[in-house]
PDB file of C-alpha atoms in Angstrom:
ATOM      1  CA  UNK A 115     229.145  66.412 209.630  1.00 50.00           C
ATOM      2  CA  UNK A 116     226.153  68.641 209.569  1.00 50.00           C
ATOM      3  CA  UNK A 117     223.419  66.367 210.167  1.00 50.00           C
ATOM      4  CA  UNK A 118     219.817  67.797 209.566  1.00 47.00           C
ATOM      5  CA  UNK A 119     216.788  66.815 210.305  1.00 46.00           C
ATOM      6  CA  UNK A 120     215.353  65.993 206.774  1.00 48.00           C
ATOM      7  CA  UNK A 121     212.070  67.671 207.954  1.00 48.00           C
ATOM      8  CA  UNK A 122     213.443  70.570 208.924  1.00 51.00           C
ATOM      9  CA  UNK A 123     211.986  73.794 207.544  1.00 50.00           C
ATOM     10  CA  UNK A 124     216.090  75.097 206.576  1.00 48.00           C
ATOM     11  CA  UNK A 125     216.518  71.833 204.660  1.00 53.00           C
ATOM     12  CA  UNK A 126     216.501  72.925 201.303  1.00 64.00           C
ATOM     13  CA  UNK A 127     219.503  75.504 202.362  1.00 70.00           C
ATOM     14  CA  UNK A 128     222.574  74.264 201.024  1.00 83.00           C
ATOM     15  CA  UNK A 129     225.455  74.617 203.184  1.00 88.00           C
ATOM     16  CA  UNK A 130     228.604  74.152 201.977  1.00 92.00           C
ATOM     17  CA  UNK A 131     232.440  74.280 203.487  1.00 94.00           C
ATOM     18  CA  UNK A 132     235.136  74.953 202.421  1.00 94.00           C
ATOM     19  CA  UNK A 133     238.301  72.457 202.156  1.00 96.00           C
ATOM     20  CA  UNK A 134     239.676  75.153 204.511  1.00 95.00           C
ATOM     21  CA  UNK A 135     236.690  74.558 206.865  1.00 96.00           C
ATOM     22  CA  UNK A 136     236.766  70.745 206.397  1.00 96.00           C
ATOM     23  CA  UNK A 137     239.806  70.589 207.331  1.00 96.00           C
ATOM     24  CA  UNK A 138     239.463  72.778 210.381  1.00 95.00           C
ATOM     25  CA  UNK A 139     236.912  70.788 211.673  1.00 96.00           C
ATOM     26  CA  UNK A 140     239.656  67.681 211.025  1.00 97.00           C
ATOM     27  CA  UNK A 141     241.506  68.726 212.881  1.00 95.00           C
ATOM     28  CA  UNK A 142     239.829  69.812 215.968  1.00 96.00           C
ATOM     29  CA  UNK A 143     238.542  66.646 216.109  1.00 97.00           C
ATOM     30  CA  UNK A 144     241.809  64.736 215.427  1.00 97.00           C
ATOM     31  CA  UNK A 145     242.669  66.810 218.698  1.00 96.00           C
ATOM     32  CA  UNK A 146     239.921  66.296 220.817  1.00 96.00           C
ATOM     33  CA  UNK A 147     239.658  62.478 219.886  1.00 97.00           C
ATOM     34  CA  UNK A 148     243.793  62.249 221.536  1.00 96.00           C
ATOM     35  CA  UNK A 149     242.146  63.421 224.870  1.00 96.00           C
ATOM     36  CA  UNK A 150     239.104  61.639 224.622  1.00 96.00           C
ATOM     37  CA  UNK A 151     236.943  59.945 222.100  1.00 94.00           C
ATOM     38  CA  UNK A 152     234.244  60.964 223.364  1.00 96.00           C
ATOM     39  CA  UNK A 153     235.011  64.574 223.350  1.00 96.00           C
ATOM     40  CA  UNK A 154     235.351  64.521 219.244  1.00 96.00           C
ATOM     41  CA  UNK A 155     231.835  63.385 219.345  1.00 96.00           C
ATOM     42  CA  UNK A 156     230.400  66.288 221.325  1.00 96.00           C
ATOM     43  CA  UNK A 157     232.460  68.772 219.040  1.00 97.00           C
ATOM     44  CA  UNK A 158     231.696  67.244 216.252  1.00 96.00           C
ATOM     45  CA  UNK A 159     227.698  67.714 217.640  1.00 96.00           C
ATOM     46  CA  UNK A 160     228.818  71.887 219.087  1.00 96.00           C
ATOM     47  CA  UNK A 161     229.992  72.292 214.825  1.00 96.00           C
ATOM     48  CA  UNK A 162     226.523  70.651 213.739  1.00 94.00           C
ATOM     49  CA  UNK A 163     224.450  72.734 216.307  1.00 94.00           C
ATOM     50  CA  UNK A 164     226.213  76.062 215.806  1.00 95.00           C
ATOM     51  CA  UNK A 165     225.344  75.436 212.111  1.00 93.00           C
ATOM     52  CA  UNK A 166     221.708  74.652 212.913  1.00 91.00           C
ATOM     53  CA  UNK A 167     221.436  78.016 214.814  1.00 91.00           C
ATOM     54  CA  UNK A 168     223.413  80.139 211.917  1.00 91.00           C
ATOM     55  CA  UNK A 169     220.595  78.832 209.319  1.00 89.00           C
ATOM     56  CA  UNK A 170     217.756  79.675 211.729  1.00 88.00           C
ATOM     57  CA  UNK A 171     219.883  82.631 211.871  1.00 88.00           C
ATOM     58  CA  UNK A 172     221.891  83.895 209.521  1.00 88.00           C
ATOM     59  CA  UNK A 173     222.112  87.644 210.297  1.00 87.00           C
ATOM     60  CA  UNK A 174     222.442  86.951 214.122  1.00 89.00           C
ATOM     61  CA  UNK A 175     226.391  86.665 214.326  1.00 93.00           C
ATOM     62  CA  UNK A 176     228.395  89.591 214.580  1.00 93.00           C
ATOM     63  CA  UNK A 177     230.046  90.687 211.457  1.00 93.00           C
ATOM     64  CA  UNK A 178     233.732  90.036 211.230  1.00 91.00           C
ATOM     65  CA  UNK A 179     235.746  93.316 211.176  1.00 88.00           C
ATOM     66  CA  UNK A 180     237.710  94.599 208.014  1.00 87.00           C
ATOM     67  CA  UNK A 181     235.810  91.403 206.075  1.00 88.00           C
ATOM     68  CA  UNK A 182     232.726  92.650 204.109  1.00 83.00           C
ATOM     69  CA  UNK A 183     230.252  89.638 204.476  1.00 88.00           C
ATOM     70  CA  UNK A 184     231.358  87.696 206.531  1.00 93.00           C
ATOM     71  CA  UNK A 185     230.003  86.590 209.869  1.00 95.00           C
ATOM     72  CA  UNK A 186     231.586  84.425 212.978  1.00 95.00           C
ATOM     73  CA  UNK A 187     229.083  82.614 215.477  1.00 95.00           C
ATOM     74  CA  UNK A 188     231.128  81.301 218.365  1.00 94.00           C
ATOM     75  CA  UNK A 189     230.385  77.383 219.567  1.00 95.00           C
ATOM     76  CA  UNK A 190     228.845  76.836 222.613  1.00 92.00           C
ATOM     77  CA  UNK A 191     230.959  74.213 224.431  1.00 94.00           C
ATOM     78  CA  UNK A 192     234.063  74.816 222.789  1.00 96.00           C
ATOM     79  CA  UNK A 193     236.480  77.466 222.216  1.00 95.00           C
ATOM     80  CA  UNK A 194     235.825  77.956 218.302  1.00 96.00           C
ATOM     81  CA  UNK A 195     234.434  80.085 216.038  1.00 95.00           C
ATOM     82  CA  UNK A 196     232.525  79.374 212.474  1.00 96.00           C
ATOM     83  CA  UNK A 197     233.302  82.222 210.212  1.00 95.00           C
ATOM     84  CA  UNK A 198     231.020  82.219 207.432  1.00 95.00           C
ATOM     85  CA  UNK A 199     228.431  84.146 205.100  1.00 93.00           C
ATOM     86  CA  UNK A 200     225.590  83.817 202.773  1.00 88.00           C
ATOM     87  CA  UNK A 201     226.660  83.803 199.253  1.00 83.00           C
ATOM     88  CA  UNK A 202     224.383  85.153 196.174  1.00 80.00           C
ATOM     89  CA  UNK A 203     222.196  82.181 195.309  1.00 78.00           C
ATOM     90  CA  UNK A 204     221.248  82.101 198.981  1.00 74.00           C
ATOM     91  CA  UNK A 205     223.504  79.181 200.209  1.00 86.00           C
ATOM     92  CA  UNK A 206     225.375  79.206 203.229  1.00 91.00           C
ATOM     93  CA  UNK A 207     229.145  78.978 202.928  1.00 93.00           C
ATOM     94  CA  UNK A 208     231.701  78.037 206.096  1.00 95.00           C
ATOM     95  CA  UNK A 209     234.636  79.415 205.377  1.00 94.00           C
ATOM     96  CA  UNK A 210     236.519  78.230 208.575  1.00 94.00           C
ATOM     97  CA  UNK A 211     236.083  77.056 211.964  1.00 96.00           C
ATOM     98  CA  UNK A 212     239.287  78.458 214.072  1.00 94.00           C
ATOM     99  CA  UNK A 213     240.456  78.535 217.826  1.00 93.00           C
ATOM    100  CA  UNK A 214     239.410  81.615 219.638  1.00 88.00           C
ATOM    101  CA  UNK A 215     242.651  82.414 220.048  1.00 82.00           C
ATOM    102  CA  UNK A 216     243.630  81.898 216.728  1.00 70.00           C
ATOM    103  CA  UNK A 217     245.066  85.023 214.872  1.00 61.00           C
ATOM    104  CA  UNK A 218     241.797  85.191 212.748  1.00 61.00           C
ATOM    105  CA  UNK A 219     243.052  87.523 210.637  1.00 59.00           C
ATOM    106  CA  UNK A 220     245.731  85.877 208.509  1.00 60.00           C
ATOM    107  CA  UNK A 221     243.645  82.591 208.678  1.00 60.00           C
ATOM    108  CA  UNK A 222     240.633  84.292 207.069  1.00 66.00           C
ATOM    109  CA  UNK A 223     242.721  86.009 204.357  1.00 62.00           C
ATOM    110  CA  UNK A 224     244.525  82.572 203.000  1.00 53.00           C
TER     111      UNK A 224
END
């Protein structure tokens, strides 16, 4: 997951997620793959692009309400969101990646 082009100018950014995140991402695919290999595949690629645009960038999510810092850029195929935010040193941190009609709220607090 998150494949970069080593040449890219973002490539020194570290991006990390969290086990929350990983397993989000898990899971949506574990889903997809039971209607259709193929579909894990292209979310799988939606996660990876959605990242590539968040470190091109990072301010141009909107900010999540009632959580200071943190951002949520929505996928462009699929019905999912990637909450995360840039942490002191600079690196990017996915904190989860959640249904759009998932109750964010109690998801992002846990």
């Amino acid at each position: 997951m998150v494949r970069r082009p080593q040449d890219a100018p973002w490539s020194t950014l570290r991006i990390v997620l969290t086990p929350h995140a990983v397993c989000d991402v898990e899971e949506a695919c574990d889903y997809y793959a039971g209607i259709d290999p193929k579909l894990s595949t292209r979310f799988a690629d939606d996660v990876d692009a959605a990242i590539e645009r968040i470190v091109m960038f990072p301010r141009g999510a909107p900010a999540v309400e009632g959580f200071d810092k943190l951002r949520r850029a929505r996928m462009r195929r699929f019905p999912y969101g990637i909450f995360y935010q840039q942490t002191p040193a600079e690196d990017l941190l996915v904190v989860r990646v959640l249904h759009s009609r998932r109750h964010h709220a109690g998801a992002l607090e846990g």
